Amino acid sequence: MPQGDPYDLIVIGGGINGTGVARDAALRGMRVLLLEKNDFGAGTSAHSSRLIHGGLRYLAHLEFDLVYESLRERERLLRNAPHLVQPLEMVIPLYQGAKNPPFLVMIGLRLYDAFAWGKRMPDHRLLGRKAFLERYPSVNAARLLGGAVYFDAQANFPERLCVENALSALETGHAELRNHTEVTAIRLAENGLPCVAFRDRLTGREGVATAQVLINAAGPWVDDLLRRTDRRMAVAPNEQPLIGGTKGSHIVVRRFPGAPATALYAEAQSDGRPFFIIPWRQDYYLIGTTDLHFDGNPDHVSATMDEVAYLLAETNAILPDARLTPDDVLYTYSGIRPLPHAPRQKAGKITRKHLVRDHASDGFPRLLSLIGGKLTTYRRLAEQTVDAAICRYRLTRPDGRPWGRSVTGNLPLPGAAGMGELERYVNEQTAMQAVDLPAEAVAHLIRLYGVRYRAVLALCKEEASLKAPLTEGCADLRAQVRYAVRTEMARTVADVLLRRLCCGLNGDAGLGAVEAVAQVMADELGWSEEKRQEEVAAYRQLIGRTALAFKK
Ligand code: FAD
């Protein structure tokens, strides 16, 4: 492979971990190339429970360090991305005869509060049976002893957390980010540096690049990537894989009879597994998740009828008024947790801690694979990964000076720069009435873009027609599509609908807005009518093919 000027890091995979690594390194001044075969955040990161949490249940596995780290990172995200991460009230009903007895939950919650010292959210509190049923009258009362109320946090759109990390990296001027670009081969070049071959899946253009260090941040595809290395590498297809993925599925439903006002964290009646019923945005509830060993292709993963039936039955058991049926399911989605390979362990017991594997011992120096991790802890994993690359391979600046430390700990994501507290910001901005848009439209934009909503408004001023909603009654504006293309690297209709505006996650899976989005993109990108129609058809096909199309 030809040798260009080597990057300091090449990151493969643009999920939360890959974009986090790219951001961390670029902010230190390192030259970074990030290659993502689909779109930023399109993999596992878009298919989680969307919680930014300490992981109360990991206390039962004595993973105190993981919980401590997660709680610290939860606080950082609340501070550094208040438009994307908000506090979420959670409630745990406590039952006689539960797998996790109430006293254990109470000890766990005390530790949870203690580990999160300095947090801005209130401590947990316990409610007796009567008080609990007054507040949560729809919860199954049989054998109920009471309940516990505590706080965690929620990211409505982790997709946008990925996009903002990518943007932050890009804006340093040190990073080059390519979505829809697949790494097809990895080799060690003659000069001992790792080298990747890649192909743009939309244009077919191919390229190669070398780096001082290669970061394999491909989530559940980590082993697939390793199989693309040349033969000098000991990690061969028939070796033990690094990832032992477990599949988790969610169902999305509209508000239903007996739906709780806060998130419910309960023990499944059938098998004692923990599951969540989570209010999501204004209209929806997210119910999940399952946890099943998975060794198939992570490109093709969807919820089975058994998983859907399990989640419906457990919801109906704890909230008897719900009476949910498969007809109530708007759509399902599934993801593969990129956990360490542990075939003999029960899926729910496999550690959620992350680790950075250096492949020098496999005969492939300068290649690091990221294993495991959570949405919540991505920033810390990114910091540790960049530190490991610098330290193990003695990376320095071109003039020999050492690279600085990570600066992400206290640095707001782009949409949060100068914002402060979200609700106060929303109130201030909507009260100004400086734009000819209803206050709720402005508030909607702020909750998506933070302070950068102004850039979307600037586009509306540029061209008045962009102020129109995508479709009647839709909260999203045409200007947002132009913004997604011009500023946020969106290249396909799916990028825009599912991971920039996120209205593809509405009950109609964005099908109502697909034509309008494709039209604005066509105007912006000079697409022919044929290309526009192809894009619309591709989106419809995607929705039909993926679990988003569960509803008949
Ligand atoms: P991904 O997001 O999968 O990113 C990897 C990327 O690599 C993909 O975008 C893929 O397209 C790309 N890629 C693969 N091969 C190539 C190639 N050859 N070339 C270029 N690119 C390539 N965590 C929490 O903190 N809170 C939760 O509530 C939570 N709930 C979860 C629920 C479920 C059901 C699941 C599955 C996970 C959950 N997690 C949660 C965990 C969290 O979502 C994941 O750990 C995290 O998103 C993994 O991010 P990642 O960047 O490592 O992987």
Coordinates of C-alpha atoms and ligand atoms in Angstrom, one line a residue:
M1 CA 0.0 0.0 0.0
P2 CA 1.3 3.5 -0.7
Q3 CA 2.3 5.6 2.2
G4 CA 0.9 9.1 2.6
D5 CA 1.8 11.3 5.5
P6 CA 0.8 9.1 8.4
Y7 CA -2.0 10.3 10.7
D8 CA -1.4 10.1 14.4
L9 CA -4.5 8.0 14.8
I10 CA -6.9 6.3 12.5
V11 CA -10.1 5.4 14.2
I12 CA -12.3 2.7 12.7
G13 CA -16.0 3.0 13.7
G14 CA -18.0 6.1 14.3
G15 CA -20.2 5.0 17.2
I16 CA -20.1 6.7 20.5
N17 CA -16.7 5.3 21.3
G18 CA -15.0 6.0 18.0
T19 CA -16.3 9.5 17.7
G20 CA -15.3 10.0 21.4
V21 CA -11.8 8.9 20.6
A22 CA -11.6 11.1 17.5
R23 CA -12.7 14.1 19.6
D24 CA -10.4 13.4 22.5
A25 CA -7.3 13.0 20.2
A26 CA -8.2 15.9 17.9
L27 CA -8.7 18.3 20.8
R28 CA -5.1 17.4 21.9
G29 CA -4.0 18.5 18.5
M30 CA -3.4 15.0 17.0
R31 CA -4.1 14.4 13.3
V32 CA -7.0 11.9 13.2
L33 CA -8.8 10.1 10.5
L34 CA -12.2 8.5 11.4
L35 CA -13.7 5.9 9.1
E36 CA -17.3 4.8 9.6
K37 CA -18.9 2.3 7.2
N38 CA -22.5 3.5 7.8
D39 CA -23.2 6.8 9.5
F40 CA -22.0 8.2 12.9
G41 CA -24.0 6.5 15.6
A42 CA -25.8 4.1 13.3
G43 CA -24.6 0.9 15.1
T44 CA -25.1 -0.1 18.6
S45 CA -25.1 3.4 19.9
A46 CA -28.5 4.1 18.2
H47 CA -30.0 0.9 19.7
S48 CA -29.5 1.2 23.4
S49 CA -31.9 2.0 26.3
R50 CA -30.8 5.6 26.0
L51 CA -29.9 5.8 29.7
I52 CA -27.0 7.6 31.1
H53 CA -26.7 5.8 34.3
G54 CA -24.5 4.4 37.0
G55 CA -26.0 0.9 36.5
L56 CA -27.6 0.2 39.9
R57 CA -27.7 -3.5 39.1
Y58 CA -23.9 -3.8 38.6
L59 CA -23.6 -3.3 42.4
A60 CA -25.1 -6.7 42.8
H61 CA -22.2 -8.0 40.8
L62 CA -19.8 -6.1 43.1
E63 CA -18.6 -3.9 40.2
F64 CA -18.2 -0.9 42.5
D65 CA -15.5 0.7 40.3
L66 CA -17.7 0.5 37.2
V67 CA -20.7 2.1 39.0
Y68 CA -18.5 4.8 40.5
E69 CA -17.0 5.7 37.1
S70 CA -20.4 5.6 35.4
L71 CA -21.9 8.0 38.0
R72 CA -19.0 10.4 37.6
E73 CA -19.4 10.3 33.8
R74 CA -23.2 10.7 34.2
E75 CA -22.6 14.0 36.1
R76 CA -20.1 15.2 33.4
L77 CA -22.6 14.5 30.7
L78 CA -25.4 16.3 32.5
R79 CA -23.0 19.3 32.7
N80 CA -21.3 19.1 29.3
A81 CA -24.4 18.2 27.2
P82 CA -27.5 19.5 29.0
H83 CA -29.4 19.7 25.8
L84 CA -28.9 16.0 25.0
V85 CA -28.8 14.5 28.5
Q86 CA -31.4 15.2 31.2
P87 CA -32.2 13.9 34.7
L88 CA -34.7 11.1 34.7
E89 CA -36.7 10.0 37.7
M90 CA -36.8 6.3 38.2
V91 CA -38.9 4.2 40.4
I92 CA -38.4 0.6 41.7
P93 CA -41.4 -1.2 43.1
L94 CA -40.4 -3.5 45.9
Y95 CA -42.1 -6.9 46.1
Q96 CA -42.2 -9.6 48.7
G97 CA -40.3 -12.6 47.4
A98 CA -38.4 -10.7 44.7
K99 CA -35.1 -12.0 43.4
N100 CA -33.3 -8.9 44.7
P101 CA -34.8 -8.5 48.2
P102 CA -35.8 -5.0 49.2
F103 CA -33.0 -4.7 51.8
L104 CA -30.5 -5.3 49.0
V105 CA -32.1 -2.6 46.8
M106 CA -32.0 -0.2 49.7
I107 CA -28.3 -0.9 50.4
G108 CA -27.6 -0.5 46.7
L109 CA -29.4 2.9 46.5
R110 CA -27.4 4.2 49.5
L111 CA -24.2 3.2 47.8
Y112 CA -25.4 4.8 44.6
D113 CA -26.0 8.1 46.3
A114 CA -22.7 7.9 48.1
F115 CA -20.7 7.1 44.9
A116 CA -22.4 10.1 43.2
W117 CA -21.3 12.6 45.9
G118 CA -21.5 16.2 44.7
K119 CA -24.4 15.3 42.3
R120 CA -27.0 17.9 41.5
M121 CA -29.9 15.5 41.6
P122 CA -31.7 14.6 44.9
D123 CA -30.9 11.4 46.9
H124 CA -33.1 8.4 46.6
R125 CA -36.2 8.1 48.9
L126 CA -38.2 5.2 50.0
L127 CA -42.0 5.0 50.0
G128 CA -44.2 2.7 52.0
R129 CA -46.9 0.7 50.3
K130 CA -49.7 3.3 50.8
A131 CA -47.6 6.3 49.7
F132 CA -46.3 4.3 46.8
L133 CA -49.7 3.3 45.5
E134 CA -51.0 6.8 45.9
R135 CA -48.2 8.0 43.6
Y136 CA -48.2 5.0 41.3
P137 CA -51.7 3.6 41.4
S138 CA -51.4 1.5 38.3
V139 CA -48.5 -0.6 39.6
N140 CA -49.5 -4.2 40.4
A141 CA -50.3 -4.1 44.1
A142 CA -50.1 -7.9 44.8
R143 CA -47.2 -8.6 47.3
L144 CA -46.1 -5.0 47.0
L145 CA -44.2 -3.7 50.0
G146 CA -43.5 -0.2 48.7
G147 CA -41.0 1.4 46.4
A148 CA -37.8 3.4 45.9
V149 CA -37.5 6.6 43.9
Y150 CA -34.1 7.8 42.6
F151 CA -32.6 9.7 39.7
D152 CA -30.5 8.7 36.8
A153 CA -30.3 10.4 33.3
Q154 CA -31.5 9.9 29.8
A155 CA -30.2 10.8 26.4
N156 CA -33.2 11.0 24.1
F157 CA -30.9 10.8 21.1
P158 CA -27.5 9.1 21.6
E159 CA -27.3 9.4 17.8
R160 CA -26.8 13.2 18.3
L161 CA -24.2 12.6 21.0
C162 CA -22.2 10.8 18.4
V163 CA -22.8 13.6 15.8
E164 CA -21.7 16.2 18.3
N165 CA -18.6 14.3 19.2
A166 CA -17.8 14.0 15.5
L167 CA -18.5 17.7 14.9
S168 CA -16.3 18.7 17.8
A169 CA -13.4 16.6 16.4
L170 CA -14.0 18.1 12.9
E171 CA -14.0 21.7 14.2
T172 CA -10.5 21.4 15.7
G173 CA -9.2 21.3 12.2
H174 CA -7.1 18.3 13.1
A175 CA -9.6 15.6 12.2
E176 CA -10.9 14.2 8.9
L177 CA -14.1 12.2 9.3
R178 CA -15.7 10.0 6.6
N179 CA -19.0 8.4 7.1
H180 CA -20.3 5.7 4.7
T181 CA -16.6 4.6 4.3
E182 CA -15.8 1.0 5.1
V183 CA -12.4 -0.3 6.1
T184 CA -11.8 -3.3 3.8
A185 CA -8.3 -4.3 4.8
I186 CA -5.7 -3.7 7.5
R187 CA -2.0 -4.3 7.0
L188 CA 1.4 -3.6 8.6
A189 CA 3.3 -1.5 6.1
E190 CA 7.0 -2.0 5.4
N191 CA 7.9 0.9 7.7
G192 CA 6.1 -0.9 10.6
L193 CA 3.1 1.4 10.6
P194 CA -0.5 0.1 10.3
C195 CA -2.2 0.9 7.1
V196 CA -5.9 0.6 6.1
A197 CA -7.6 0.3 2.8
F198 CA -11.1 1.8 2.6
R199 CA -14.0 2.3 0.2
D200 CA -16.7 4.9 0.1
R201 CA -19.9 2.9 -0.1
L202 CA -21.8 5.7 -1.7
T203 CA -19.3 6.8 -4.4
G204 CA -17.2 3.6 -4.7
R205 CA -14.1 5.7 -4.3
E206 CA -11.2 3.8 -2.7
G207 CA -8.3 5.0 -0.6
V208 CA -5.5 4.0 1.8
A209 CA -4.0 5.7 4.8
T210 CA -1.4 5.0 7.4
A211 CA -1.2 5.9 11.0
Q212 CA 1.1 5.8 14.0
V213 CA -1.7 3.9 15.8
L214 CA -4.9 2.3 14.6
I215 CA -7.9 2.2 16.9
N216 CA -10.5 -0.6 16.3
A217 CA -13.7 1.0 17.7
A218 CA -16.0 -1.2 15.6
G219 CA -18.2 -2.3 18.6
P220 CA -19.8 -5.6 17.8
W221 CA -17.8 -5.7 14.5
V222 CA -14.4 -5.6 16.3
D223 CA -13.7 -9.3 15.4
D224 CA -14.9 -8.7 11.8
L225 CA -12.3 -5.9 11.6
L226 CA -9.6 -8.2 12.9
R227 CA -10.4 -10.8 10.3
R228 CA -9.6 -8.1 7.7
T229 CA -6.0 -7.8 8.9
D230 CA -3.2 -9.4 6.9
R231 CA -1.7 -12.8 7.8
R232 CA 1.0 -11.4 9.9
M233 CA -1.5 -11.1 12.6
A234 CA -2.0 -14.0 15.1
V235 CA -5.7 -13.2 15.6
A236 CA -7.2 -15.4 12.9
P237 CA -10.8 -16.2 12.2
N238 CA -10.7 -19.4 14.2
E239 CA -9.1 -17.9 17.3
Q240 CA -11.2 -17.0 20.3
P241 CA -13.2 -13.9 19.4
L242 CA -12.7 -10.8 21.5
I243 CA -16.4 -9.9 21.5
G244 CA -19.2 -12.1 22.9
G245 CA -22.1 -10.0 21.8
T246 CA -25.5 -10.2 23.5
K247 CA -28.6 -9.0 21.7
G248 CA -31.0 -6.5 23.4
S249 CA -34.3 -5.5 21.9
H250 CA -36.7 -2.8 22.7
I251 CA -40.3 -2.1 21.8
V252 CA -41.7 1.4 21.3
V253 CA -45.3 2.2 22.1
R254 CA -47.4 5.3 22.6
R255 CA -48.6 6.4 26.0
F256 CA -50.9 3.7 27.3
P257 CA -53.4 3.2 30.2
G258 CA -51.5 3.0 33.5
A259 CA -48.3 4.3 31.9
P260 CA -46.1 5.6 34.7
A261 CA -45.1 9.3 34.7
T262 CA -41.5 8.4 35.6
A263 CA -39.3 5.5 34.4
L264 CA -40.1 2.2 36.0
Y265 CA -37.3 -0.2 36.8
A266 CA -38.7 -3.6 37.6
E267 CA -37.9 -7.3 37.9
A268 CA -39.5 -9.5 35.3
Q269 CA -42.0 -11.9 36.8
S270 CA -41.0 -14.7 34.5
D271 CA -37.3 -14.8 35.0
G272 CA -36.3 -12.1 37.5
R273 CA -34.3 -10.1 34.9
P274 CA -34.4 -6.3 35.3
F275 CA -36.3 -4.4 32.6
F276 CA -37.3 -0.8 32.1
I277 CA -40.4 1.0 31.0
I278 CA -39.2 4.5 30.1
P279 CA -41.1 7.6 29.1
W280 CA -39.3 8.7 25.9
R281 CA -39.9 12.2 24.5
Q282 CA -43.4 13.4 24.9
D283 CA -45.4 10.7 23.3
Y284 CA -43.6 7.4 23.6
Y285 CA -42.5 4.7 25.9
L286 CA -39.4 2.6 25.5
I287 CA -39.7 -0.9 26.9
G288 CA -36.7 -3.2 27.1
T289 CA -34.5 -4.9 27.1
T290 CA -33.8 -8.5 26.4
D291 CA -30.3 -9.9 26.8
L292 CA -29.5 -13.0 24.6
H293 CA -26.2 -14.4 23.5
F294 CA -25.6 -13.6 19.9
D295 CA -23.1 -14.9 17.4
G296 CA -24.7 -13.9 14.1
N297 CA -23.9 -10.9 11.9
P298 CA -24.5 -7.6 13.7
D299 CA -25.5 -6.0 10.4
H300 CA -28.7 -8.0 10.5
V301 CA -30.3 -8.0 13.9
S302 CA -34.0 -7.6 14.7
A303 CA -36.4 -8.4 17.5
T304 CA -38.1 -11.8 17.4
M305 CA -41.8 -12.3 18.2
D306 CA -40.7 -14.1 21.4
E307 CA -38.8 -11.0 22.6
V308 CA -41.7 -8.8 21.8
A309 CA -44.1 -11.2 23.6
Y310 CA -41.8 -11.3 26.6
L311 CA -41.6 -7.5 26.9
L312 CA -45.4 -7.1 26.4
A313 CA -46.2 -9.8 29.0
E314 CA -43.8 -8.3 31.6
T315 CA -45.3 -4.8 31.1
N316 CA -48.8 -6.1 31.4
A317 CA -47.8 -8.0 34.6
I318 CA -46.5 -5.0 36.4
L319 CA -49.0 -2.5 35.0
P320 CA -52.2 -4.6 34.6
D321 CA -54.2 -1.7 33.1
A322 CA -51.8 -1.5 30.2
R323 CA -53.2 -4.6 28.4
L324 CA -50.6 -4.0 25.6
T325 CA -50.8 -6.3 22.5
P326 CA -48.5 -6.6 19.5
D327 CA -50.8 -4.1 17.8
D328 CA -49.7 -1.4 20.2
V329 CA -46.1 -1.8 19.2
L330 CA -45.1 1.1 16.9
Y331 CA -41.7 -0.5 16.1
T332 CA -38.9 -2.4 17.7
Y333 CA -35.2 -2.0 17.5
S334 CA -32.3 -4.3 18.5
G335 CA -28.6 -3.9 19.1
I336 CA -25.6 -6.1 20.0
R337 CA -23.8 -5.2 23.2
P338 CA -20.1 -5.4 22.3
L339 CA -19.2 -7.3 25.5
P340 CA -16.0 -9.3 26.2
H341 CA -16.3 -12.9 25.0
A342 CA -17.6 -15.0 27.9
P343 CA -19.6 -17.9 26.4
R344 CA -20.1 -19.7 29.7
Q345 CA -21.4 -16.7 31.6
K346 CA -25.1 -15.8 31.7
A347 CA -25.7 -12.8 29.4
G348 CA -26.8 -10.5 32.2
K349 CA -23.7 -11.3 34.3
I350 CA -21.1 -10.5 31.7
T351 CA -19.2 -7.4 32.9
R352 CA -20.1 -4.0 31.3
K353 CA -16.6 -2.7 32.0
H354 CA -14.5 -1.7 29.0
L355 CA -11.0 -2.7 28.1
V356 CA -8.4 -1.6 25.6
R357 CA -6.6 -4.6 23.9
D358 CA -3.2 -4.0 22.5
H359 CA -2.5 -6.4 19.6
A360 CA 1.3 -6.2 19.9
S361 CA 1.2 -9.6 21.6
D362 CA -0.8 -11.0 18.6
G363 CA 2.0 -9.9 16.3
F364 CA 0.3 -6.7 15.2
P365 CA 1.7 -3.7 17.1
R366 CA 0.1 -0.3 16.9
L367 CA -3.4 -1.7 16.8
L368 CA -5.7 -1.2 19.8
S369 CA -9.2 -2.8 20.0
L370 CA -11.9 -1.4 22.2
I371 CA -14.0 -4.0 24.0
G372 CA -17.2 -3.4 25.9
G373 CA -18.1 -0.1 27.4
K374 CA -21.3 1.8 27.8
L375 CA -22.8 4.9 26.2
T376 CA -22.4 6.5 29.7
T377 CA -18.7 5.9 30.0
Y378 CA -17.6 6.7 26.4
R379 CA -15.7 9.8 27.3
R380 CA -13.6 8.1 29.9
L381 CA -12.9 5.1 27.5
A382 CA -11.9 7.6 24.8
E383 CA -9.5 9.4 27.2
Q384 CA -8.0 6.1 28.3
T385 CA -7.6 4.9 24.7
V386 CA -5.8 8.0 23.5
D387 CA -3.6 7.9 26.7
A388 CA -2.8 4.2 26.0
A389 CA -1.9 4.9 22.3
I390 CA 0.4 7.8 23.3
C391 CA 2.1 6.0 26.2
R392 CA 2.6 2.5 24.6
Y393 CA 3.9 3.8 21.3
R394 CA 5.7 6.9 22.6
L395 CA 3.7 9.2 20.3
T396 CA 4.9 12.8 20.3
R397 CA 4.2 16.0 18.4
P398 CA 6.2 16.5 15.2
D399 CA 8.7 18.7 17.1
G400 CA 9.2 16.0 19.7
R401 CA 7.2 17.6 22.5
P402 CA 4.8 15.3 24.4
W403 CA 1.0 15.4 23.6
G404 CA -1.1 17.1 26.3
R405 CA -3.7 15.5 28.5
S406 CA -7.3 15.0 27.6
V407 CA -9.4 18.1 27.9
T408 CA -12.8 16.6 27.5
G409 CA -13.6 16.2 31.2
N410 CA -14.9 19.7 31.6
L411 CA -15.4 20.7 28.0
P412 CA -19.0 21.2 26.8
L413 CA -20.1 19.5 23.6
P414 CA -20.5 22.0 20.7
G415 CA -24.3 22.5 21.3
A416 CA -23.7 23.2 25.0
A417 CA -21.0 25.8 24.8
G418 CA -22.1 28.8 26.9
M419 CA -25.6 27.3 27.4
G420 CA -25.8 26.6 31.2
E421 CA -29.0 25.1 32.5
L422 CA -31.3 23.9 29.7
E423 CA -34.7 25.1 30.9
R424 CA -33.4 28.5 31.8
Y425 CA -31.8 28.8 28.4
V426 CA -35.0 27.7 26.7
N427 CA -37.0 30.2 28.7
E428 CA -34.6 33.0 27.9
Q429 CA -34.4 32.3 24.2
T430 CA -38.1 31.8 23.7
A431 CA -39.0 34.9 25.6
M432 CA -36.8 37.0 23.3
Q433 CA -39.2 36.4 20.4
A434 CA -36.5 37.6 18.1
V435 CA -37.6 35.2 15.4
D436 CA -40.9 34.7 13.6
L437 CA -41.4 31.2 14.9
P438 CA -43.7 29.9 17.7
A439 CA -41.9 29.5 21.1
E440 CA -42.4 25.7 21.0
A441 CA -40.7 25.5 17.6
V442 CA -37.7 27.3 19.0
A443 CA -37.7 25.2 22.1
H444 CA -37.8 22.1 19.9
L445 CA -34.7 23.3 18.1
I446 CA -32.8 24.1 21.3
R447 CA -33.5 20.6 22.7
L448 CA -31.9 19.2 19.5
Y449 CA -29.1 21.6 18.8
G450 CA -28.5 23.5 22.0
V451 CA -27.0 26.9 21.3
R452 CA -26.5 26.0 17.7
Y453 CA -30.2 26.3 17.0
R454 CA -29.3 29.8 16.0
A455 CA -27.4 28.5 13.0
V456 CA -30.6 26.7 11.9
L457 CA -32.6 30.0 12.3
A458 CA -30.0 31.8 10.2
L459 CA -30.8 29.4 7.4
C460 CA -34.5 30.3 7.8
K461 CA -33.6 33.9 7.3
E462 CA -31.5 33.1 4.3
E463 CA -34.5 31.5 2.6
A464 CA -38.0 31.9 4.0
S465 CA -39.3 28.7 2.6
L466 CA -37.0 26.8 4.9
K467 CA -39.0 28.0 7.9
A468 CA -41.8 25.6 6.8
P469 CA -42.3 22.4 8.7
L470 CA -41.3 19.2 6.8
T471 CA -44.9 18.1 6.8
E472 CA -48.0 19.5 8.4
G473 CA -47.9 19.2 12.2
C474 CA -44.3 18.1 12.1
A475 CA -42.0 19.8 14.6
D476 CA -39.0 19.7 12.3
L477 CA -38.3 22.4 9.7
R478 CA -36.9 22.2 6.2
A479 CA -33.9 24.4 7.4
Q480 CA -32.8 21.5 9.6
V481 CA -32.3 19.3 6.6
R482 CA -30.1 21.9 4.9
Y483 CA -28.2 22.3 8.2
A484 CA -27.7 18.5 8.5
V485 CA -26.2 18.4 5.0
R486 CA -24.1 21.6 5.2
T487 CA -22.8 21.3 8.7
E488 CA -23.4 17.8 10.1
M489 CA -22.1 15.6 7.4
A490 CA -25.4 14.0 6.5
R491 CA -25.2 12.2 3.2
T492 CA -28.3 10.1 2.9
V493 CA -32.0 10.6 3.7
A494 CA -31.6 8.0 6.5
D495 CA -28.7 10.0 8.0
V496 CA -31.1 13.0 8.2
L497 CA -34.2 11.3 9.4
L498 CA -32.7 8.8 11.8
R499 CA -29.6 10.6 13.2
R500 CA -29.8 14.3 12.6
L501 CA -33.4 15.4 13.0
C502 CA -34.4 12.1 14.6
C503 CA -38.0 12.3 13.4
G504 CA -37.3 8.9 11.8
L505 CA -37.8 7.7 15.4
N506 CA -41.4 8.9 15.5
G507 CA -44.3 6.5 15.4
D508 CA -44.4 6.6 11.6
A509 CA -40.6 5.9 11.3
G510 CA -40.2 9.2 9.4
L511 CA -42.1 7.9 6.4
G512 CA -44.4 11.0 6.4
A513 CA -41.4 13.3 6.0
V514 CA -39.2 11.3 3.6
E515 CA -40.3 13.0 0.4
A516 CA -39.8 16.5 1.9
V517 CA -36.4 15.6 3.3
A518 CA -35.3 14.1 -0.1
Q519 CA -36.4 17.3 -1.8
V520 CA -34.4 19.6 0.4
M521 CA -31.4 17.3 0.0
A522 CA -31.8 17.2 -3.7
D523 CA -31.9 21.0 -3.9
E524 CA -28.8 21.2 -1.7
L525 CA -26.7 18.5 -3.2
G526 CA -27.9 18.9 -6.8
W527 CA -29.5 15.4 -7.0
S528 CA -31.4 14.5 -10.2
E529 CA -35.0 13.5 -9.9
E530 CA -34.0 9.9 -10.4
K531 CA -31.4 10.1 -7.6
R532 CA -34.0 11.7 -5.3
Q533 CA -36.5 8.9 -6.0
E534 CA -33.7 6.3 -5.4
E535 CA -33.0 7.9 -2.0
V536 CA -36.7 7.8 -1.0
A537 CA -37.0 4.2 -2.1
A538 CA -33.8 3.3 -0.3
Y539 CA -35.2 4.8 2.9
R540 CA -38.5 3.0 2.6
Q541 CA -36.6 -0.2 1.9
L542 CA -34.4 0.3 5.0
I543 CA -37.5 0.8 7.2
G544 CA -39.1 -2.2 5.6
R545 CA -36.0 -4.3 6.2
T546 CA -35.0 -3.3 9.7
A547 CA -36.9 -3.9 12.9
L548 CA -38.3 -0.4 12.6
A549 CA -40.9 -1.9 10.3
F550 CA -42.3 -4.4 12.9
K551 CA -45.7 -2.9 12.6
K552 CA -47.0 -4.9 9.6
Ligands
FAD1 P1 -21.1 1.0 17.8 O1 -22.1 2.1 18.2 O2 -21.7 -0.2 17.3 O3 -20.1 1.6 16.7 C1 -19.3 0.8 16.0 C2 -19.3 1.4 14.5 O4 -18.3 0.7 13.8 C3 -20.6 1.1 13.8 O5 -21.2 2.4 13.6 C4 -20.2 0.4 12.6 O6 -20.9 0.8 11.4 C5 -18.7 0.7 12.4 N1 -18.0 -0.3 11.7 C6 -18.0 -1.6 11.8 N2 -17.2 -2.2 10.9 C7 -16.6 -1.2 10.2 C8 -15.7 -1.2 9.1 N3 -15.2 -2.3 8.5 N4 -15.3 0.0 8.6 C9 -15.8 1.2 9.2 N5 -16.7 1.2 10.2 C10 -17.1 0.0 10.7 N6 -25.2 1.9 27.4 C11 -25.5 2.8 28.3 O7 -24.7 3.6 28.8 N7 -26.8 3.0 28.7 C12 -27.8 2.2 28.2 O8 -29.0 2.4 28.5 C13 -27.5 1.2 27.3 N8 -28.4 0.3 26.9 C14 -28.1 -0.6 26.0 C15 -29.1 -1.4 25.5 C16 -28.8 -2.3 24.5 C17 -29.9 -3.2 24.0 C18 -27.5 -2.4 23.9 C19 -27.2 -3.3 22.8 C20 -26.5 -1.6 24.4 C21 -26.8 -0.7 25.5 N9 -25.8 0.1 26.0 C22 -26.1 1.1 26.9 C23 -24.4 -0.1 25.6 C24 -24.0 0.9 24.5 O9 -25.0 1.2 23.6 C25 -22.8 0.4 23.7 O10 -21.8 -0.1 24.6 C26 -22.2 1.5 22.9 O11 -23.1 2.1 22.1 C27 -21.1 0.9 22.0 O12 -20.6 1.9 21.2 P2 -19.4 1.6 20.1 O13 -19.0 2.9 19.5 O14 -18.4 0.8 20.7 O15 -20.1 0.7 19.0

